[in-house]
XYZ file of C-alpha atoms in Angstrom:
707
model
C -112.248 31.923 -268.385
C -112.923 30.226 -265.306
C -109.247 29.720 -264.423
C -108.679 33.377 -264.673
C -111.502 33.883 -262.018
C -109.699 31.438 -259.469
C -106.286 32.915 -259.430
C -104.953 34.757 -256.242
C -104.878 38.368 -257.338
C -101.462 39.790 -257.347
C -101.942 43.569 -258.040
C -98.958 45.911 -257.677
C -99.825 49.401 -258.558
C -96.422 51.186 -258.990
C -94.407 49.762 -261.579
C -95.685 46.256 -261.080
C -93.111 45.932 -258.319
C -94.158 43.739 -255.216
C -93.877 45.054 -251.614
C -90.677 43.674 -249.874
C -90.505 42.121 -246.637
C -88.651 45.357 -245.400
C -91.369 47.577 -246.615
C -94.099 45.695 -245.042
C -92.014 45.753 -241.805
C -91.798 49.407 -241.923
C -95.458 49.933 -242.780
C -96.461 47.580 -239.784
C -94.125 49.043 -237.282
C -95.023 52.710 -238.343
C -98.354 51.989 -236.558
C -97.138 50.299 -233.317
C -99.366 51.580 -230.725
C -98.061 53.607 -227.974
C -99.721 54.571 -224.810
C -98.881 56.736 -221.698
C -101.764 55.724 -219.509
C -104.107 52.744 -219.213
C -107.395 53.136 -221.268
C -110.440 52.685 -219.340
C -112.166 50.694 -221.946
C -109.395 48.757 -224.163
C -106.369 46.771 -223.134
C -103.252 46.259 -225.320
C -103.378 42.448 -226.316
C -100.819 39.726 -227.085
C -102.404 36.461 -228.323
C -102.961 33.855 -230.977
C -106.445 33.689 -231.820
C -107.290 31.037 -229.430
C -105.899 32.804 -226.402
C -105.391 36.363 -225.465
C -103.914 38.390 -222.598
C -105.048 42.098 -222.174
C -102.752 44.544 -220.404
C -102.911 47.869 -218.808
C -100.106 50.306 -218.893
C -97.732 48.016 -216.920
C -97.855 45.379 -219.493
C -99.811 43.074 -216.984
C -103.105 43.687 -215.049
C -101.886 45.658 -212.080
C -104.369 48.609 -212.102
C -106.977 47.361 -214.588
C -108.352 43.817 -214.532
C -108.459 43.315 -218.086
C -108.961 39.740 -219.076
C -106.942 36.578 -220.113
C -109.385 34.771 -222.367
C -109.273 31.634 -224.513
C -111.267 29.173 -226.566
C -111.980 26.384 -224.038
C -112.470 28.325 -220.853
C -116.325 28.069 -220.138
C -118.236 27.821 -216.805
C -121.817 26.926 -215.898
C -123.657 28.205 -213.040
C -125.720 25.686 -210.916
C -129.010 24.702 -212.481
C -132.152 26.401 -210.783
C -133.921 24.377 -208.174
C -137.405 25.660 -208.975
C -139.737 22.504 -209.427
C -140.118 21.585 -212.986
C -137.054 23.774 -214.058
C -134.113 21.705 -212.515
C -132.714 20.189 -215.835
C -132.368 21.466 -219.495
C -134.626 18.648 -220.455
C -137.320 20.430 -218.487
C -137.213 23.503 -220.907
C -139.781 23.503 -223.774
C -139.689 26.832 -225.458
C -142.554 28.529 -226.957
C -145.077 27.677 -229.795
C -145.629 30.040 -232.618
C -148.404 29.581 -235.549
C -146.188 29.122 -238.660
C -148.165 28.603 -241.949
C -150.966 26.759 -240.359
C -149.083 24.703 -237.841
C -147.588 25.049 -234.456
C -143.839 25.286 -234.280
C -141.830 25.144 -231.123
C -139.061 27.780 -231.060
C -136.234 28.156 -228.564
C -137.601 31.286 -226.863
C -137.934 32.289 -223.149
C -141.104 30.849 -221.685
C -142.652 32.860 -218.942
C -143.877 29.715 -217.320
C -140.318 28.518 -217.160
C -138.453 31.867 -216.409
C -135.622 30.409 -214.413
C -134.498 27.647 -216.778
C -134.942 29.889 -219.770
C -132.677 32.527 -218.231
C -130.181 29.942 -217.224
C -130.017 28.530 -220.602
C -129.206 32.028 -221.870
C -126.626 32.652 -219.266
C -124.750 29.198 -219.710
C -122.324 28.436 -220.472
C -120.477 31.637 -220.273
C -116.805 32.235 -221.185
C -114.336 32.939 -218.145
C -111.654 35.367 -217.393
C -109.096 32.798 -216.516
C -106.940 34.950 -214.193
C -105.133 38.344 -213.579
C -101.410 38.801 -213.455
C -99.984 42.102 -212.076
C -97.264 43.791 -210.405
C -97.210 43.568 -206.532
C -95.737 46.453 -204.576
C -94.993 44.572 -201.240
C -98.594 45.006 -199.928
C -98.515 48.741 -200.373
C -101.685 50.467 -201.689
C -100.221 51.767 -205.247
C -102.151 53.237 -207.982
C -101.420 54.079 -211.563
C -100.632 57.546 -210.955
C -97.922 56.670 -208.481
C -95.815 55.421 -211.522
C -94.034 58.048 -213.409
C -92.634 58.225 -216.864
C -95.195 55.835 -218.275
C -94.558 54.377 -221.715
C -95.819 51.416 -223.575
C -95.292 50.096 -227.158
C -96.955 47.175 -228.883
C -94.891 45.998 -231.625
C -97.103 44.313 -233.894
C -94.276 42.829 -236.193
C -93.134 40.568 -233.387
C -95.931 40.560 -231.012
C -94.133 42.049 -228.191
C -95.566 44.523 -225.703
C -93.012 46.680 -223.734
C -93.963 48.666 -220.928
C -91.826 50.909 -218.841
C -92.421 53.399 -215.616
C -90.730 54.536 -212.706
C -91.613 53.953 -209.024
C -89.905 55.547 -206.107
C -87.035 56.442 -208.351
C -86.570 53.055 -209.651
C -87.396 51.922 -213.481
C -89.616 49.025 -213.915
C -89.389 47.486 -217.497
C -91.919 44.736 -218.596
C -92.163 42.616 -221.641
C -95.104 40.708 -222.454
C -95.369 37.885 -225.140
C -97.833 35.279 -226.080
C -97.126 31.980 -227.406
C -98.046 31.223 -230.953
C -100.097 27.830 -230.400
C -100.836 27.498 -226.666
C -102.582 29.204 -223.949
C -99.333 30.746 -222.613
C -97.906 34.076 -221.853
C -94.457 35.007 -221.228
C -93.423 38.021 -219.048
C -90.050 39.579 -218.230
C -89.750 41.969 -215.465
C -86.588 44.097 -214.899
C -86.105 46.365 -211.938
C -83.672 46.801 -208.992
C -87.090 46.922 -207.025
C -87.035 43.046 -207.378
C -83.768 42.425 -205.789
C -84.611 44.836 -202.855
C -87.887 42.731 -202.326
C -90.082 45.918 -202.920
C -91.529 44.435 -206.329
C -93.055 40.935 -207.047
C -95.784 39.745 -209.198
C -99.501 38.624 -208.179
C -101.887 36.110 -209.984
C -105.348 36.442 -208.954
C -108.679 34.340 -209.903
C -112.000 35.754 -210.405
C -115.486 34.200 -210.194
C -117.678 34.908 -213.454
C -120.497 37.406 -213.937
C -124.138 36.706 -214.756
C -124.592 39.872 -216.726
C -125.130 39.986 -220.287
C -122.381 42.212 -220.986
C -119.135 42.228 -219.015
C -117.047 45.246 -220.288
C -114.586 46.374 -219.821
C -113.799 43.793 -217.250
C -114.901 40.137 -216.738
C -115.387 38.618 -213.172
C -115.493 39.400 -209.587
C -112.458 39.447 -207.391
C -114.384 39.844 -204.189
C -116.436 36.603 -204.177
C -113.642 34.371 -202.878
C -116.399 32.102 -200.867
C -117.879 30.940 -204.250
C -115.031 29.080 -205.701
C -111.675 27.517 -204.653
C -107.933 27.603 -205.511
C -105.242 25.292 -204.412
C -101.294 25.578 -204.840
C -98.936 22.950 -205.574
C -95.062 23.715 -205.728
C -93.741 21.421 -208.462
C -90.045 22.288 -208.249
C -87.889 25.302 -206.885
C -88.835 26.996 -210.283
C -92.400 26.014 -210.955
C -95.764 25.716 -209.225
C -99.272 24.886 -210.244
C -102.660 26.505 -208.955
C -105.872 24.458 -209.359
C -108.855 26.643 -209.842
C -112.494 24.940 -209.267
C -115.672 26.927 -209.828
C -118.855 24.964 -209.346
C -118.454 22.134 -211.916
C -115.432 23.535 -213.722
C -111.851 23.108 -212.982
C -108.810 24.321 -214.854
C -104.830 24.594 -213.989
C -102.262 27.390 -214.166
C -98.842 26.368 -214.491
C -96.129 29.333 -213.404
C -92.582 28.690 -214.352
C -89.782 31.189 -213.667
C -85.940 31.691 -214.588
C -83.458 34.248 -213.971
C -84.129 34.573 -210.192
C -85.011 32.430 -207.284
C -88.460 33.022 -206.018
C -91.088 32.127 -203.584
C -94.911 31.846 -204.297
C -97.332 31.860 -201.468
C -101.089 32.360 -201.031
C -103.699 32.875 -201.184
C -103.907 36.116 -199.304
C -106.827 36.420 -196.902
C -110.197 36.561 -198.191
C -109.114 36.461 -201.793
C -107.552 33.961 -204.541
C -104.251 35.975 -205.083
C -101.042 34.377 -204.966
C -97.723 36.239 -204.747
C -94.400 35.627 -206.388
C -91.584 37.295 -204.733
C -88.251 37.114 -206.490
C -84.802 36.837 -204.514
C -81.253 38.300 -205.199
C -82.094 39.404 -208.868
C -83.217 42.369 -210.679
C -84.701 40.298 -213.398
C -87.213 37.497 -213.553
C -88.698 35.700 -216.630
C -92.132 33.828 -216.156
C -93.925 31.378 -218.369
C -97.713 31.168 -217.414
C -99.768 28.393 -219.186
C -103.446 27.561 -218.686
C -104.712 24.154 -219.261
C -108.154 22.176 -218.499
C -106.181 19.401 -217.159
C -103.252 19.219 -215.056
C -100.821 17.587 -217.831
C -99.634 20.689 -219.819
C -99.035 19.852 -223.521
C -96.937 22.921 -224.374
C -93.325 21.716 -225.162
C -92.057 25.655 -224.980
C -91.314 25.859 -221.293
C -88.905 28.962 -221.506
C -89.066 32.436 -222.012
C -86.856 32.500 -224.890
C -88.724 29.818 -226.621
C -92.212 31.710 -226.213
C -90.422 35.032 -227.581
C -88.744 33.242 -230.658
C -92.091 31.455 -231.365
C -94.024 34.933 -231.350
C -91.478 36.564 -233.310
C -91.527 33.738 -236.052
C -95.481 33.662 -236.051
C -95.945 37.255 -236.530
C -93.333 37.740 -239.131
C -94.950 34.933 -241.195
C -98.272 36.355 -240.768
C -97.292 39.764 -242.046
C -95.039 38.411 -244.847
C -97.112 35.607 -246.136
C -100.577 37.033 -246.499
C -101.860 39.956 -248.634
C -100.699 43.302 -248.005
C -101.686 46.674 -249.001
C -99.356 49.819 -248.761
C -101.033 53.308 -248.935
C -98.262 55.039 -247.155
C -96.678 56.666 -250.163
C -100.018 58.736 -250.593
C -99.458 62.279 -249.070
C -102.027 64.389 -250.921
C -104.906 62.606 -248.994
C -104.776 62.260 -245.113
C -107.630 59.585 -245.285
C -105.104 57.138 -246.863
C -102.818 57.119 -243.708
C -105.862 56.776 -241.349
C -107.316 53.934 -243.368
C -103.882 52.265 -243.339
C -103.790 52.648 -239.668
C -107.071 50.962 -239.427
C -106.206 48.057 -241.807
C -102.812 47.328 -239.858
C -104.369 47.354 -236.520
C -107.454 45.183 -237.800
C -105.175 42.813 -239.236
C -103.251 42.370 -235.863
C -106.433 42.345 -233.508
C -108.456 40.085 -235.698
C -105.496 37.533 -235.616
C -105.458 37.854 -231.789
C -109.178 37.795 -231.181
C -110.738 36.035 -234.037
C -108.440 33.474 -235.805
C -109.997 30.765 -233.453
C -110.826 27.070 -233.699
C -114.318 28.300 -233.026
C -116.062 31.813 -234.207
C -115.212 34.531 -231.688
C -117.837 36.293 -229.743
C -118.259 39.798 -231.028
C -115.989 41.361 -228.429
C -113.399 38.819 -229.067
C -111.172 37.715 -226.223
C -111.297 41.316 -224.820
C -114.312 41.148 -222.755
C -117.687 39.253 -222.761
C -120.748 40.293 -224.602
C -123.846 38.093 -224.800
C -122.339 35.727 -222.020
C -119.372 35.090 -224.075
C -121.239 33.267 -226.911
C -120.721 33.462 -230.422
C -123.421 34.491 -233.079
C -123.399 32.393 -236.035
C -124.663 35.089 -238.409
C -121.584 37.087 -237.485
C -119.306 34.315 -238.501
C -119.299 35.376 -242.020
C -117.709 38.720 -240.974
C -115.394 37.141 -238.298
C -113.606 34.371 -240.624
C -114.159 35.525 -244.363
C -111.326 38.144 -244.122
C -108.603 35.371 -243.519
C -109.544 33.805 -246.903
C -109.670 37.270 -248.640
C -106.394 38.425 -247.176
C -104.779 34.792 -248.184
C -104.491 33.275 -244.724
C -106.320 30.233 -245.601
C -104.702 28.497 -242.542
C -106.602 30.685 -240.330
C -109.649 30.475 -242.445
C -109.626 26.766 -241.997
C -108.853 26.780 -238.091
C -112.850 26.717 -237.538
C -114.071 25.730 -241.111
C -115.723 23.334 -241.898
C -115.304 21.527 -238.469
C -117.458 24.064 -236.621
C -120.444 23.125 -238.902
C -119.586 19.473 -238.449
C -119.615 19.947 -234.806
C -122.836 21.712 -234.834
C -124.614 19.751 -237.336
C -126.351 17.080 -235.029
C -127.833 19.734 -232.832
C -128.833 21.685 -236.106
C -130.501 18.603 -237.494
C -132.293 17.893 -234.162
C -133.482 21.385 -234.135
C -134.900 21.163 -237.835
C -136.561 17.820 -237.133
C -138.368 19.082 -233.836
C -139.884 21.834 -235.714
C -140.999 19.711 -238.505
C -138.320 20.586 -241.176
C -135.931 18.579 -243.130
C -132.247 19.286 -242.973
C -130.255 21.361 -240.597
C -131.361 24.684 -239.057
C -128.303 26.421 -237.797
C -128.809 28.243 -234.409
C -127.912 31.829 -233.764
C -126.411 32.478 -230.337
C -124.740 29.318 -229.271
C -121.446 27.852 -227.875
C -118.982 25.117 -228.895
C -119.917 22.946 -225.998
C -123.599 22.082 -226.437
C -124.782 23.699 -229.996
C -127.870 24.817 -228.254
C -129.347 27.963 -229.453
C -129.841 30.350 -226.547
C -133.491 31.196 -225.852
C -134.449 34.189 -227.510
C -137.010 35.640 -229.875
C -134.475 37.142 -232.191
C -132.255 34.289 -231.542
C -135.035 31.751 -232.853
C -136.338 33.446 -235.668
C -133.316 34.960 -237.482
C -132.540 33.306 -240.829
C -129.644 34.873 -242.470
C -127.080 32.636 -241.034
C -128.608 29.566 -242.756
C -126.654 30.227 -246.210
C -123.351 30.999 -244.473
C -121.940 27.454 -245.206
C -122.422 27.880 -248.843
C -120.615 31.257 -248.903
C -117.707 29.524 -247.045
C -117.714 26.691 -249.178
C -117.607 28.610 -252.377
C -114.763 30.693 -250.872
C -112.811 27.618 -250.153
C -113.412 26.255 -253.500
C -112.441 29.449 -255.254
C -108.923 28.855 -253.772
C -109.064 25.190 -254.361
C -110.878 24.702 -257.761
C -111.817 20.988 -258.649
C -110.142 19.761 -255.487
C -112.079 16.627 -254.495
C -111.118 16.962 -250.814
C -112.537 20.384 -250.688
C -115.935 19.183 -252.389
C -116.209 16.129 -250.012
C -115.481 17.812 -246.709
C -118.276 20.433 -247.529
C -120.705 18.040 -249.129
C -122.764 16.860 -246.120
C -122.901 20.211 -244.513
C -124.193 21.954 -247.721
C -126.494 19.075 -248.338
C -128.393 19.314 -245.027
C -128.175 23.119 -245.270
C -130.019 23.162 -248.575
C -132.519 20.479 -247.417
C -133.566 22.821 -244.662
C -133.560 25.922 -246.808
C -135.772 24.208 -249.539
C -138.190 22.930 -246.833
C -138.475 26.220 -244.881
C -139.423 28.182 -247.906
C -143.219 28.003 -248.188
C -145.281 27.663 -251.450
C -147.751 30.491 -251.548
C -150.929 29.093 -253.200
C -152.007 32.404 -254.213
C -148.960 33.758 -255.922
C -147.644 30.518 -256.941
C -144.107 31.315 -255.628
C -141.911 30.333 -252.489
C -142.251 32.728 -249.647
C -139.757 33.192 -246.604
C -141.780 33.958 -243.333
C -143.654 34.827 -241.483
C -142.407 34.573 -238.900
C -138.883 35.530 -239.071
C -136.584 38.315 -238.140
C -134.450 39.886 -241.222
C -130.999 41.043 -240.836
C -131.972 44.392 -239.302
C -133.780 42.697 -236.438
C -136.130 45.467 -236.051
C -139.348 44.361 -237.601
C -142.462 42.690 -236.455
C -141.623 39.177 -237.007
C -145.210 38.253 -237.570
C -145.698 40.230 -240.535
C -141.912 40.319 -241.985
C -142.441 38.404 -245.469
C -139.687 37.874 -247.930
C -136.837 40.376 -246.745
C -134.783 41.254 -249.712
C -131.462 40.201 -248.518
C -132.626 36.747 -247.260
C -134.308 36.142 -250.327
C -131.361 36.862 -252.588
C -129.118 34.998 -250.148
C -131.470 32.050 -250.090
C -131.321 31.805 -253.934
C -127.453 32.232 -253.841
C -127.308 29.303 -251.303
C -129.461 26.887 -253.189
C -127.628 27.933 -256.324
C -124.159 27.031 -254.716
C -125.568 23.711 -253.308
C -126.889 22.618 -256.538
C -123.520 23.467 -258.343
C -121.674 21.505 -255.460
C -123.449 18.419 -256.448
C -122.710 18.864 -259.869
C -118.947 19.224 -259.330
C -119.231 16.013 -257.421
C -120.745 14.344 -260.258
C -124.131 13.891 -258.291
C -127.672 14.628 -258.893
C -128.940 17.565 -256.666
C -132.610 16.961 -255.151
C -135.073 18.448 -257.510
C -136.864 20.594 -254.656
C -133.586 22.573 -254.545
C -133.937 23.850 -258.001
C -137.695 24.193 -257.756
C -137.421 26.544 -254.851
C -134.385 28.464 -256.135
C -136.180 29.249 -259.444
C -139.662 29.994 -257.709
C -138.540 32.349 -254.928
C -140.620 35.203 -254.411
C -139.196 38.332 -256.337
C -137.346 40.953 -254.468
C -139.631 43.460 -253.156
C -139.566 46.868 -254.695
C -141.090 50.105 -253.409
C -140.920 53.194 -255.772
C -138.001 51.736 -257.733
C -135.915 50.729 -254.617
C -135.354 47.556 -252.778
C -137.414 47.639 -249.552
C -136.430 45.820 -246.347
C -139.313 43.234 -246.791
C -142.310 42.696 -248.880
C -145.304 44.807 -247.805
C -143.487 46.887 -245.461
C -145.468 50.173 -244.802
C -144.121 53.584 -245.462
C -140.545 52.570 -246.626
C -138.098 55.573 -246.778
C -140.907 57.587 -245.107
C -141.450 56.489 -241.790
C -138.339 56.703 -239.469
C -138.618 53.088 -238.249
C -137.881 51.919 -241.982
C -134.442 53.622 -242.073
C -132.432 52.528 -239.091
C -130.384 49.524 -238.306
C -128.668 47.524 -240.818
C -129.433 48.431 -244.359
C -129.250 44.878 -245.623
C -130.657 45.654 -249.079
C -127.463 47.045 -249.943
C -125.870 43.599 -249.477
C -127.510 41.794 -252.294
C -124.883 43.614 -254.568
C -121.751 43.926 -252.680
C -121.366 41.322 -250.285
C -123.171 38.932 -252.282
C -122.160 38.831 -255.951
C -124.243 39.680 -258.856
C -127.377 37.708 -259.790
C -129.923 37.865 -262.745
C -132.690 38.776 -260.234
C -131.066 41.911 -259.151
C -131.920 44.973 -261.269
C -129.082 47.439 -261.320
C -131.126 50.510 -261.624
C -133.015 49.530 -258.542
C -129.825 48.844 -256.828
C -128.435 52.251 -257.801
C -131.582 53.871 -256.620
C -131.514 52.122 -253.388
C -127.780 53.039 -252.699
C -128.758 56.833 -253.258
C -131.869 56.512 -250.843
C -129.781 54.826 -248.071
C -127.318 57.606 -248.344
C -129.764 60.373 -248.367
C -132.143 58.945 -245.721
C -130.863 56.339 -243.775
C -130.141 57.104 -240.003
C -126.564 56.185 -240.406
C -125.692 58.192 -237.158
C -127.507 55.642 -235.221
C -125.928 52.691 -237.245
C -123.148 50.538 -235.679
C -121.279 47.444 -236.586
C -120.641 46.272 -240.232
C -123.103 48.634 -241.630
C -120.317 50.741 -243.444
C -118.400 47.898 -244.625
C -121.322 46.517 -246.197
C -122.257 49.884 -247.923
C -118.624 50.230 -248.839
C -118.560 46.881 -250.734
C -122.074 47.930 -252.502
C -120.374 51.244 -253.545
C -117.358 49.305 -254.907
C -119.482 47.177 -257.051
C -121.399 50.125 -258.432
C -117.943 51.509 -259.438
C -118.126 54.434 -256.631
C -114.718 54.141 -254.986
C -114.853 57.511 -253.512
C -118.188 56.612 -251.783
C -116.676 53.341 -250.535
C -113.779 55.311 -249.005
C -116.265 57.689 -247.311
C -118.186 55.043 -245.756
C -115.097 53.377 -244.183
C -114.112 56.430 -242.637
C -117.458 57.649 -241.659
C -117.459 59.482 -238.161
C -119.777 56.947 -236.615
C -117.379 54.107 -237.837
C -114.856 54.610 -235.021
C -111.669 52.742 -234.193
C -109.643 53.901 -231.032
C -106.105 54.461 -230.703
C -105.072 50.649 -230.572
C -107.436 49.935 -233.408
C -110.250 48.495 -231.578
C -113.578 48.975 -233.254
C -115.800 51.249 -230.874
C -119.135 49.629 -230.105
C -120.876 52.961 -229.207
C -124.090 53.126 -227.149
C -125.661 49.998 -228.334
C -123.028 47.404 -227.801
C -119.748 47.698 -225.794
C -116.319 48.166 -227.017
C -114.730 46.459 -228.946
C -116.889 45.245 -231.652
C -115.009 42.924 -233.852
C -117.464 42.536 -236.788
C -116.507 46.159 -237.752
C -112.942 45.208 -237.960
C -113.521 42.157 -239.974
C -115.906 44.148 -242.268
C -113.437 46.841 -242.742
C -110.814 44.046 -243.989
C -113.468 42.404 -246.176
C -114.220 45.775 -247.928
C -110.466 46.710 -248.188
C -109.942 43.283 -249.566
C -112.366 43.912 -252.324
C -110.763 47.504 -253.239
C -107.380 45.767 -253.335
C -108.239 42.493 -255.384
C -111.729 42.891 -257.016
C -114.026 40.016 -257.538
C -114.761 37.141 -259.766
C -115.185 38.687 -263.437
C -113.745 42.049 -262.205
C -110.293 41.323 -260.709
C -108.160 44.315 -260.228
C -107.565 47.326 -257.762
C -110.373 49.648 -256.900
C -108.466 52.330 -255.024
C -108.969 56.116 -255.739
C -107.111 57.152 -258.768
C -104.781 59.687 -257.119
C -103.660 56.933 -254.577
C -102.556 54.891 -257.337
C -100.578 57.589 -259.107
C -98.974 58.647 -255.779
C -97.743 54.770 -255.320
C -100.409 52.766 -253.505
C -99.688 49.080 -253.715
C -101.422 46.001 -253.009
C -100.670 42.189 -253.511
C -101.527 38.843 -252.567
C -105.490 39.188 -252.338
C -107.990 36.465 -253.118
C -110.569 37.706 -255.288
C -114.160 37.946 -253.781
C -117.188 36.022 -255.168
């Protein structure tokens, strides 16, 4: 029976026929994004997961300074000069009483305000440059262009933009290389030949703000940084950009026309490329932290070929769901749109060597740093949708890289094992100072979820077991040590102090939050099974803690946010932000400690009383997965199409008032929930779509079952 649970689900709902490559192409291209004006909030993007180029209506960054961002582009501002706060080592954090002892947490220290702020703001992610059309120095605005059209073909990764200026047509094609920090651009217009049109490259200085949306960086602070131009050949040049201690290089290569590159213009870091004697020019623009560029694809044609091949492979090799045959229910078409757009955008923004920030490679949120608790949402869909190569881009090497700093963090706090941080970066592994950052704990069992998902696709694979073993061992060592044996109740408690998933409780009284208890038990169980699969004995304390964790807190036959919470379901403050108790039977697989009657009661109370109109993020996906496990497919669909769970015309998840747009955990959560609809889960494989959709021919194939 176990083997049956480990197969990749191949469920075809209409006469057991697969979805052909041609049908997949038709579905994807039927949702090509079309615009006639720039958006004020979101670009159209081309990219590869580690690099993305955001464009306005011109296919470049002519009128809207959207970002070019990647995985390695980080910068530090100068350290403060305040005495006693001039180095990272000067920072001490704050001590909190934790079960009878003082524990030092990475939190802002009022006595060390400057270094605390510096650590929170640094390093931060860079906008590498802007590339746009140059109208010969004339002051041209977007409204001066006529007949503006734009189409993003997600099947090939091609962005085509067309407009007319002073009676002459301008056509721009924009592509990203599949495996380097490179964008390819083709511009066609008689204006080029006449000398009335060229291209510019401009380089910004970074922001200090927590959120930089929709644009990243300042283009009017030229004195704070330096650029230098080096002509390499008649058809190539290199620009060196130095910002404080950070330096990177931009290589510009062109073909199809002779051209000159000059600059920077006075008071700026803007350079102008002026074509000669031709109405077409093709550019390849690459970015690198070193002057020796590794990309072997130097021509426009090579980049476009690589893009076409990668995207065709992406759409044809992974899982797929086709809801387009459903005509009786308009919800199916809208859900299909969200699915296709989210598949494209998560590949561009989240299929990274390191976890993406919550706004991906569009703009900066939280200074561009990633949040480890969100990594589950960002990364897991690639496994569910059978793109294990993308799943493995960051796993498990992310945890191997962060393991030394996490072991150090736990040791300094008096714990065994590795305590994973929350808001961090790939350069330092530091947890940015913050009360929530230091006291949130639900990211701790994520390695177990990832490892078990990996094992599901590679059962009994010794390589899989070995590559995760050290990570799971140190994670479980911390989890077992963090749980505190309550001498009165004789059970192991979690907290205080801690913040639960919802991040909205008093950490000094938050005890035994429901989701964290269930997740702790799940994680320790996986770690114990992992050792058994390796024919090793797990530490006895893992099993003792797992089997003696506090019971899930129940209030009036429903699961509460945490044990002892006052006025659950009555007080307004108990029914807003993430309803994580739904995740114990949905995101997490069933466990003997979960009472299905209480789960059903909780789901009903959430629907009736939770302030979902104030929710954001992945709440709706988590609720949809809970509904699916409870057998309520209609409710799952309703959650995924809830009016607060918004996606714009290009498929970007709308952040709302509390976080900027886009908010990619929403996109990933949608794909996780749809993956459960299409493939089911261990012990209950199969499709979970509305019956009428199935009768009308909805089909799905290639999904990996959920845990």
